[in-house]
Coordinates of C-alpha atoms in Angstrom, one line a residue:
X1 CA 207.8 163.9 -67.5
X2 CA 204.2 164.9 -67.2
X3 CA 203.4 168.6 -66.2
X4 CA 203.3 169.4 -62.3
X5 CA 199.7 170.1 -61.1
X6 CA 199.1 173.3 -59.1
X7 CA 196.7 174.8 -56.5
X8 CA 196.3 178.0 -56.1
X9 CA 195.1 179.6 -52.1
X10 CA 194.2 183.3 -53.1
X11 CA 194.9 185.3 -56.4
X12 CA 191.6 185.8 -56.8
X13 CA 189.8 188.3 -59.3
X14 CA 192.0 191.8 -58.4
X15 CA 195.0 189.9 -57.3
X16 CA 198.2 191.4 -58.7
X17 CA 200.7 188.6 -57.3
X18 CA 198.4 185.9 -57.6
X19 CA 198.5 186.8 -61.3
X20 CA 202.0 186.7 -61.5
X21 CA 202.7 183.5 -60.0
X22 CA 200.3 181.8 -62.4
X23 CA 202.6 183.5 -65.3
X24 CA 205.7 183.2 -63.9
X25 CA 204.6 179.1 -63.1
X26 CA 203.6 178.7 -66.6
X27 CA 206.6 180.1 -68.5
X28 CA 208.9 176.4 -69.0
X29 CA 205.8 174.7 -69.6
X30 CA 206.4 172.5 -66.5
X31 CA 203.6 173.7 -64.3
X32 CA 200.2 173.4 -65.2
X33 CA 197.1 175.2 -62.8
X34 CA 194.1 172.6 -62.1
X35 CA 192.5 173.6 -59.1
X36 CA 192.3 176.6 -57.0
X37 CA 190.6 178.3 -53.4
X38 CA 191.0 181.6 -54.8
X39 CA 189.2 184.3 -52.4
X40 CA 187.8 183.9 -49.3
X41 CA 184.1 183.6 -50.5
X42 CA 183.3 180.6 -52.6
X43 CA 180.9 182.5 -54.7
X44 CA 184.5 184.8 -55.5
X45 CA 186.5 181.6 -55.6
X46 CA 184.3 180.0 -58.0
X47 CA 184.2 183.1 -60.7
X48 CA 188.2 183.2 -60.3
X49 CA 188.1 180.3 -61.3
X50 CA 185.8 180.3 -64.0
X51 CA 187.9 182.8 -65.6
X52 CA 190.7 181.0 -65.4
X53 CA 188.9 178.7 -67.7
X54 CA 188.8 175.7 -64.9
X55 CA 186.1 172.9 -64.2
X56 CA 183.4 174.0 -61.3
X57 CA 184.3 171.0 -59.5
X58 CA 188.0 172.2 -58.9
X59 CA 187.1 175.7 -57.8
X60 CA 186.7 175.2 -53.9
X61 CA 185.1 177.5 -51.5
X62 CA 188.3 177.2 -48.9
X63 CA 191.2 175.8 -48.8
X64 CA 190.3 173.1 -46.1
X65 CA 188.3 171.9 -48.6
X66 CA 190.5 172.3 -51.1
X67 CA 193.1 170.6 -49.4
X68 CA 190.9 167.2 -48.2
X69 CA 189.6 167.2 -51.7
X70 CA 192.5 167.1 -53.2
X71 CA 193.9 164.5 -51.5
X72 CA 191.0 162.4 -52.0
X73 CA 190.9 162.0 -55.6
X74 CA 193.1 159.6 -57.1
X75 CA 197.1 160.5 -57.7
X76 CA 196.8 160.5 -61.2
X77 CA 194.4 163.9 -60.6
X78 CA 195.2 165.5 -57.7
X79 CA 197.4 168.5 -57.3
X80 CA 201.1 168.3 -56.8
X81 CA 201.5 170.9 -55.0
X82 CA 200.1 174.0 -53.7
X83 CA 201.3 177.7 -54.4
X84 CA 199.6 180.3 -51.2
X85 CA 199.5 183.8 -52.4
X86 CA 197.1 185.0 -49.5
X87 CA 198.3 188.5 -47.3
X88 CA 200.5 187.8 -44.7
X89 CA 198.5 186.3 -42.0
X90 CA 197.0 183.6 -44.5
X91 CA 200.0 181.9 -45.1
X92 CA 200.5 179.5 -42.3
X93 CA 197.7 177.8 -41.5
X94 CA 197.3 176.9 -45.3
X95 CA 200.9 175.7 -45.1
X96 CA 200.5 173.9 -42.2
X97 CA 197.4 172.2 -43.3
X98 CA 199.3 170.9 -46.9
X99 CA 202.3 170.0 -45.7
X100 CA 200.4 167.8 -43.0
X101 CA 198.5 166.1 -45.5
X102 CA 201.2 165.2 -47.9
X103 CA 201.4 168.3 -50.3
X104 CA 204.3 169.8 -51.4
X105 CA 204.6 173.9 -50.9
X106 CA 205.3 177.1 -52.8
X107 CA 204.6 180.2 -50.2
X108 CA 204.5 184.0 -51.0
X109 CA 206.8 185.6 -48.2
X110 CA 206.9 186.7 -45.3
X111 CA 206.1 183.1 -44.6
X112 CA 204.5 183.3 -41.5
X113 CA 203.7 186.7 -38.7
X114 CA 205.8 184.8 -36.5
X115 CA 209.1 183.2 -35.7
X116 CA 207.0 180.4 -33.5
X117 CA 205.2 179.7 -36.7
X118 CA 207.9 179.7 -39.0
X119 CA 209.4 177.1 -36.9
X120 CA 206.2 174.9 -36.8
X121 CA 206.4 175.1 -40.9
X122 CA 210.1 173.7 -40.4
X123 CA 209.4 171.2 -38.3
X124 CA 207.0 169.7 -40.7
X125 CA 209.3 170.2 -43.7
X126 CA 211.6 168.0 -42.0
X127 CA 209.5 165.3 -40.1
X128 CA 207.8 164.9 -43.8
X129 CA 210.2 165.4 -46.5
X130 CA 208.0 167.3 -48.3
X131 CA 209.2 170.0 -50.3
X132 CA 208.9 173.8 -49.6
X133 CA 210.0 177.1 -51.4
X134 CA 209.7 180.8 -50.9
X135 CA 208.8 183.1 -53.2
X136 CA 211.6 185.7 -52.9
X137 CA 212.2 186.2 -56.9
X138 CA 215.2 188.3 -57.2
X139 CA 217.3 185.6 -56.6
X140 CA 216.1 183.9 -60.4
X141 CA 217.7 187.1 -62.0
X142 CA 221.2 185.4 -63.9
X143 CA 222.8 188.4 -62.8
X144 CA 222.4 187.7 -59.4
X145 CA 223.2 184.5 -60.2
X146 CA 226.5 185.6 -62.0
X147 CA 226.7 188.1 -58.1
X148 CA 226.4 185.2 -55.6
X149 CA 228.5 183.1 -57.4
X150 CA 232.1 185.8 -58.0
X151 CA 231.3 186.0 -54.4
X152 CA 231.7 182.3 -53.5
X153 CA 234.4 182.4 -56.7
X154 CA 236.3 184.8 -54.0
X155 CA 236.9 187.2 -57.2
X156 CA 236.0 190.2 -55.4
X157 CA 238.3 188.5 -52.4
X158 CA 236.9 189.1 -48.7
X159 CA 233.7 190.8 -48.3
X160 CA 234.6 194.3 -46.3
X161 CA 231.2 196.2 -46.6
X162 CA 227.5 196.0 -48.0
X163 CA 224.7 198.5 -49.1
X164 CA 221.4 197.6 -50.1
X165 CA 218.2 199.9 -50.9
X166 CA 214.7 199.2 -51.6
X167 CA 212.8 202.6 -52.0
X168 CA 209.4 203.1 -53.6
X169 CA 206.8 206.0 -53.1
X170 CA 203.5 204.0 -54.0
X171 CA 202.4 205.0 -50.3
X172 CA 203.6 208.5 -50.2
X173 CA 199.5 209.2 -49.5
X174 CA 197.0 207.9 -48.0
X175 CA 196.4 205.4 -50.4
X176 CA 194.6 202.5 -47.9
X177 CA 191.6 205.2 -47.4
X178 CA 191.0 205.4 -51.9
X179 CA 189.7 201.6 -51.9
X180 CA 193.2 200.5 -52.7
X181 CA 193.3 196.5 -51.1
X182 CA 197.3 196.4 -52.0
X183 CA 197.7 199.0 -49.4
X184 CA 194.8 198.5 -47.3
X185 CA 195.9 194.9 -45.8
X186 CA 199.2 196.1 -45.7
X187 CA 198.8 198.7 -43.1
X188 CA 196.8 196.4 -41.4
X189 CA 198.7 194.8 -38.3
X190 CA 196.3 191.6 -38.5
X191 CA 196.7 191.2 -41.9
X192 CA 200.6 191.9 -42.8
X193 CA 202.3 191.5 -38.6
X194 CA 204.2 193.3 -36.9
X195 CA 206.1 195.3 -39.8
X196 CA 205.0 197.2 -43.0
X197 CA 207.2 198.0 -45.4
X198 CA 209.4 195.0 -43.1
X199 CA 207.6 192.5 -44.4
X200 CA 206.7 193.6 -47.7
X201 CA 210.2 194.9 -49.1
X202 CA 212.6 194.9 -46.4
X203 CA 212.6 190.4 -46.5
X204 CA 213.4 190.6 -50.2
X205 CA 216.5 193.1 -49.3
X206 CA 217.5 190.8 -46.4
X207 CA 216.9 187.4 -48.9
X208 CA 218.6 189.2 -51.4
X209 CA 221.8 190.4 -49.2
X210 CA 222.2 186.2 -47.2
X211 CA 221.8 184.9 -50.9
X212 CA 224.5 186.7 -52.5
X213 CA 227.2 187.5 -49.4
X214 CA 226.3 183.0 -48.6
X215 CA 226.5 185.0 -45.0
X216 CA 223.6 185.8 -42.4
X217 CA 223.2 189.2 -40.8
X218 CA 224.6 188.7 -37.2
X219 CA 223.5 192.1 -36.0
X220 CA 221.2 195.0 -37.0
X221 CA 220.0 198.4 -35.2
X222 CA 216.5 199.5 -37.1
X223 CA 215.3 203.4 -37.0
X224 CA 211.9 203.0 -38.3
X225 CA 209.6 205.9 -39.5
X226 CA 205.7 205.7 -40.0
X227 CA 205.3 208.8 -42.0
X228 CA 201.8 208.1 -43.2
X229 CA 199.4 209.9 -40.7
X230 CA 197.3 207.4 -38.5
X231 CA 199.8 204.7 -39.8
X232 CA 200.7 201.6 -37.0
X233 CA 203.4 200.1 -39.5
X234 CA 206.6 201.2 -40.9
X235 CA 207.0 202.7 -44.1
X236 CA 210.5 203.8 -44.3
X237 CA 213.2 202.0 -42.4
X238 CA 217.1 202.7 -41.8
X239 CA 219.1 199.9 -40.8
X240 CA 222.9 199.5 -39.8
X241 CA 224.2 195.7 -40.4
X242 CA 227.2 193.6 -39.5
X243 CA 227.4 189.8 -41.2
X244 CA 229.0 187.3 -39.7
X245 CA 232.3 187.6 -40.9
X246 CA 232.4 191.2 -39.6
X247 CA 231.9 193.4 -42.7
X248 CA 229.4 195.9 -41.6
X249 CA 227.0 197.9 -43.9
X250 CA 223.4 199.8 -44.4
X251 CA 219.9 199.3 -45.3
X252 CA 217.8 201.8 -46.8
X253 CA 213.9 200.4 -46.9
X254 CA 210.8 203.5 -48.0
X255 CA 207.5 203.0 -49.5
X256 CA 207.0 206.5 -50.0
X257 CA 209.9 208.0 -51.4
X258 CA 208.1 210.0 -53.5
X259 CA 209.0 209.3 -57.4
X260 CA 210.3 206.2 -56.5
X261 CA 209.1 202.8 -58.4
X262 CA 210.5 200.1 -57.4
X263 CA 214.3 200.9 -56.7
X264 CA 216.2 197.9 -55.4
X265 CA 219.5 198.1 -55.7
X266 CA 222.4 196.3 -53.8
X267 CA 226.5 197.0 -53.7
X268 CA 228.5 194.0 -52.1
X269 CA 232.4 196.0 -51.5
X270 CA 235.5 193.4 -51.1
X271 CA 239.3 194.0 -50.9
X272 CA 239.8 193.4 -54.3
X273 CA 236.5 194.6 -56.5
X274 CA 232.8 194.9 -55.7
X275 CA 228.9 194.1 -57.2
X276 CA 226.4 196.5 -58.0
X277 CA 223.0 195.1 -59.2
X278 CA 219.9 197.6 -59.9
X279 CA 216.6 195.8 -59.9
X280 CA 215.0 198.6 -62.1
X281 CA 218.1 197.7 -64.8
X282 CA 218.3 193.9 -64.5
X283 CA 220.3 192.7 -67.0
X284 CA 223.4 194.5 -65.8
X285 CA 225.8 193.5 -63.2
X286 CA 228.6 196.5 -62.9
X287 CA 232.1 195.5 -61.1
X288 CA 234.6 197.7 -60.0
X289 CA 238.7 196.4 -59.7
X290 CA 241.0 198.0 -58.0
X291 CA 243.5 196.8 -60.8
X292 CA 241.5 196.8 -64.0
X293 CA 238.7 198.5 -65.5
X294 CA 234.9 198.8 -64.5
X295 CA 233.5 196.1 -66.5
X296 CA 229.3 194.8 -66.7
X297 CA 228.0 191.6 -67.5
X298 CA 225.3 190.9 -69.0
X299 CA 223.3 187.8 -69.6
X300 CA 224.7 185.2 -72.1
X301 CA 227.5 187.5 -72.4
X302 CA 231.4 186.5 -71.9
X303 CA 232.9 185.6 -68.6
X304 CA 229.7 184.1 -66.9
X305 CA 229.4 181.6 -64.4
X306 CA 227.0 178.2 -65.1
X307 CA 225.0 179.5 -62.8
X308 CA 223.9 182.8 -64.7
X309 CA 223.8 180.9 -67.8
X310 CA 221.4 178.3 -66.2
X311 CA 219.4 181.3 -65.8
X312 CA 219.0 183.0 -68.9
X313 CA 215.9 181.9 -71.5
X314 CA 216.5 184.2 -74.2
X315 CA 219.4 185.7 -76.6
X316 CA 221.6 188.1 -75.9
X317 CA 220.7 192.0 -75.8
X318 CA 216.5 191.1 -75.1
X319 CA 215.5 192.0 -71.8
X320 CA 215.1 189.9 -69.2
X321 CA 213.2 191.0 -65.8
X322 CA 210.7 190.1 -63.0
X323 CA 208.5 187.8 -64.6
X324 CA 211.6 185.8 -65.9
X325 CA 213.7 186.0 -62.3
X326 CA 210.1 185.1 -60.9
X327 CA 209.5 181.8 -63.1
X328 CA 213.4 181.0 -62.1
X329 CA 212.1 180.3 -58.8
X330 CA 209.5 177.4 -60.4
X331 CA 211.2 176.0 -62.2
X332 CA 214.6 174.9 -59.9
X333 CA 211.3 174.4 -57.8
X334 CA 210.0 172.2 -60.2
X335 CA 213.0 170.5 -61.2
X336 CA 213.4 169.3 -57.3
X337 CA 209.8 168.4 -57.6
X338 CA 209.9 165.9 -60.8
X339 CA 213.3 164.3 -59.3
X340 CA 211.2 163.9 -56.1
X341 CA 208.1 162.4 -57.5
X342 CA 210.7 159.8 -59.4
X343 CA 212.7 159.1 -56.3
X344 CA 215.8 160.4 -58.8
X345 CA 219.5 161.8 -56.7
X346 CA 220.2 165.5 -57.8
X347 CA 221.9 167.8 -56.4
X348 CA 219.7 170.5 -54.6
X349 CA 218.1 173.2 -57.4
X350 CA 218.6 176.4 -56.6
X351 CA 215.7 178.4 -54.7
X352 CA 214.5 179.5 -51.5
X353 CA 213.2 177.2 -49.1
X354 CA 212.1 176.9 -45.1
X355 CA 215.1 178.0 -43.8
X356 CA 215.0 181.4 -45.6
X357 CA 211.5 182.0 -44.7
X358 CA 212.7 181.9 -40.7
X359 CA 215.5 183.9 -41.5
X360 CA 212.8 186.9 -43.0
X361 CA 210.5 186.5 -40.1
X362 CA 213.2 186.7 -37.8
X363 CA 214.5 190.1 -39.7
X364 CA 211.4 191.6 -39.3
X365 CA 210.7 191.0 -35.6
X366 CA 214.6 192.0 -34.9
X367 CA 214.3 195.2 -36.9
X368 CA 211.1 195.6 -34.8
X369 CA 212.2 195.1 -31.6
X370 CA 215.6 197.4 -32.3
X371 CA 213.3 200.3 -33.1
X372 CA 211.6 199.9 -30.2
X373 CA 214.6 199.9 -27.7
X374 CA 215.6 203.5 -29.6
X375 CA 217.7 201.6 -32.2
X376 CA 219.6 199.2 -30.1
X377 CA 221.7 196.4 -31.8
X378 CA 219.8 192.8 -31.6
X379 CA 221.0 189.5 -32.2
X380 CA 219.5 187.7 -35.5

C-alpha cells in the first residue's frame, strides 16, 4: 500500500499539539503530510508550511480552500484525509465541511462546543460512510490495552468501584495574562465552550474511564472551582460517578495543583482484583488479588493480552510513552483507512471514533449543568 496523504487545519508555527500529531502520524511510516491550512492568516499558513518543507501551492490560506482544493485535484494527489488540530471552537465547522465533501477525519477533542454539533458530525459519519477518529491518545498505551481487555476477560470479575485523577498545576497563575496562547484560548469561553479544564483534561479521564470499564457513566454530580482570579472556566473539578452497572466512584480534575505535571492516573476495583495505570509511569499496569500477589505488567512482558502486544513497537525494558500511545491512535486509524480505500472486510481497528466524541461533549455540558444546580446528579 501506498502512504496515506494528510492535511493538516492548524498546528501552525508555536503549535505544541499540532506538532505532535505530525510525529505521532509519522511514526509506522503509513502517513505522509502533503498539504496543510495551518494558522488562520495565510501569510502564517504559508511559512508553517514552508518549514515543514512543503510545495507553496499546498500551503492554503483556509481551510475552505483547502478543502475545495483538495478535492479538486486528481485522486492520485489529493489528501486522504484531514487531521484538525484547531482550539476548541474550530473544530466543527472544519469537520463538517470535509466529511461533506468526501474526506475522511482525524479530530483533536473535545470534538465540537456542543452536543447539537456533535450530533450533526454523526449524522454525517453515518449518511457518508466516511471515516472519523478522535484524538483521545491514552487509549494507544498497551497497558491500557492489557487494562480494558482483563476487564472484558472478567479477571478482575464484576466492576464494584472506580477512581480516576487528572491533576496538573500549569495554571496555578495567571499564566493567560504572560503571552501564554496554550492558556490564553483556554480560558476563553469562545474559544474552548462551556468548560475549562472540562474540556481540556476532564474528556480524556472520562474517554479513558468508558474505554477501559466498556461501560458509560450513567450519572455524575460536578463541584467545580475557578480558582484563578477573573477566571469564567473551571480549573479544578470534583466529580462523584455511578456507571451503568451500578459501581459508583470519583473524579478528581486540577490544572493548578501546584507541582503537579501531568498526573493521570486511574484505579478500576472489582470483586476479585483491580487496575491501577499512572500516565506519568506508562509502562506499568499494577494489579491487586485478593488471593495472590500484587503483580505489574509490563509491555512485551508475560501474561499479556493480543491487544497490548498489538500495541507495543519496541523491546522489552525501553520506554514507551505519549508519543507512542499517540501514533497508536494513527495507525488502527490508518489501518481502517487502507482497508477502506481497498473496499477490503476487517474487523473494526481499534480507536476512538464519533460516538466517543458525543460522549465527551456530553460529559462536559452534564458536569456543567450539575455545578450549576449546587452539584445535583444529571443524567449522561
Amino acid at each position: 500500500m501506498r502512504k496515506l496523504r494528510m492535511g493538516m487545519i492548524g498546528g501552525g508555527m508555536g503549535s505544541f499539539i499540532g506538532d505532535v500529531h505530525r510525529k505521532a502520524a509519522a511514526i509506522d511510516g503509513m502517513i505522509e503530510l502533503v498539504c496543510g491550512a495551518f494558522s488562520s492568516t495565510a501569510e502564517k499558513s504559508l511559512a508553517s508550511g514552508k518549514a515543514l518543507l512543503l510545495p507553496e501551492d499546498r500551503c492554503y490560506g483556509s481551510f475552505e480552500e483547502m478543502i475545495l482544493r483538495e478535492k479538486a485535484l486528481p485522486e492520485t494527489l489529493r489528501m486522504d484525509f484531514v487531521a484538525i488540530v484547531t482550539p476548541n471552537h474550530m473544530h466543527f465547522a472544519p469537520a463538517k465541511m470535509a466529511l461533506e465533501n468526501g474526506f475522511h477525519v482525524v479530530c483533536d477533542k473535545p470534538m465540537t462546543l456542543t452536543i447539537e454539533e456533535a450530533k450533526i458530525l454523526e449524522q454525517l459519519v453515518q449518511s457518508t460512510g466516511l471515516l472519523f477518529a478522535l484524538t483521545h491518545n491514552y487509549p494507544g498505551s498497551p497497558m491500557v490495552k492489557q487494562a480494558k481487555a482483563m476487564v472484558e476477560n472478567r479477571d478482575i470479575g464484576t466492576i464494584r468501584k472506580v477512581q480516576v485523577q487528572y491533576l496538573q498545576g500549569w495554571m496555578a497563575t495567571a499564566v493567560e495574562d504572560a503571552d501564554n496562547k496554550q492558556a490564553a484560548w483556554r480560558v476563553d469561553p469562545s474559544k474552548s465552550g462551556v468548560g475549562g479544564a472540562l474540556g481540556d483534561i476532564g474528556t480524556h479521564a472520562h474517554n479513558l474511564l468508558e474505554y477501559i470499564t466498556g461501560m458509560q457513566v450513567k450519572e455524575l454530580s460536578a463541584d467545580l472551582g475557578r480558582v484563578g482570579k477573573g477566571r469564567i472556566l473551571d480549573d479544578d473539578a470534583n466529580i462523584l460517578i455511578r456507571m451503568e452497572n451500578g459501581a459508583k466512584g470519583t473524579m478528581s480534575l486540577s490544572q493548578i495543583a501546584v507541582g503537579e505535571e501531568n498526573n493521570f492516573a486511574i484505579r478500576i476495583y472489582g470483586e476479585k482484583g483491580s487496575l491501577e495505570w499512572h500516565q506519568e509511569n506508562p509502562n506499568e499496569l499494577i494489579t491487586r488479588w485478593l488471593d495472590q500477589p500484587k503483580k505489574i505488567f509490563t509491555p512485551n512482558g508475560h501474561g499479556l493480552y493480543p491487544q497490548a502486544l498489538a500495541a507495543s513497537r519496541i523491546p522489552s525494558g525501553h520506554p514507551e510513552g505519549y508519543l507512542e500511545a499517540f501514533a497508536n491512535v494513527y495507525k488502527n486509524f490508518a489501518i481502517h483507512l487502507n482497508a477502506f480505500l481497498t473496499k477490503t472486510t476487517i474487523k473494526t481497528p481499534d480507536y476512538p471514533t464519533v460516538s466517543d466524541g458525543i460522549r465527551g461533549v456530553q460529559f462536559i455540558h452534564a458536569a456543567v449543568e450539575s455545578d450549576q444546580q449546587n452539584a445535583a446528579w444529571i443524567n449522561m
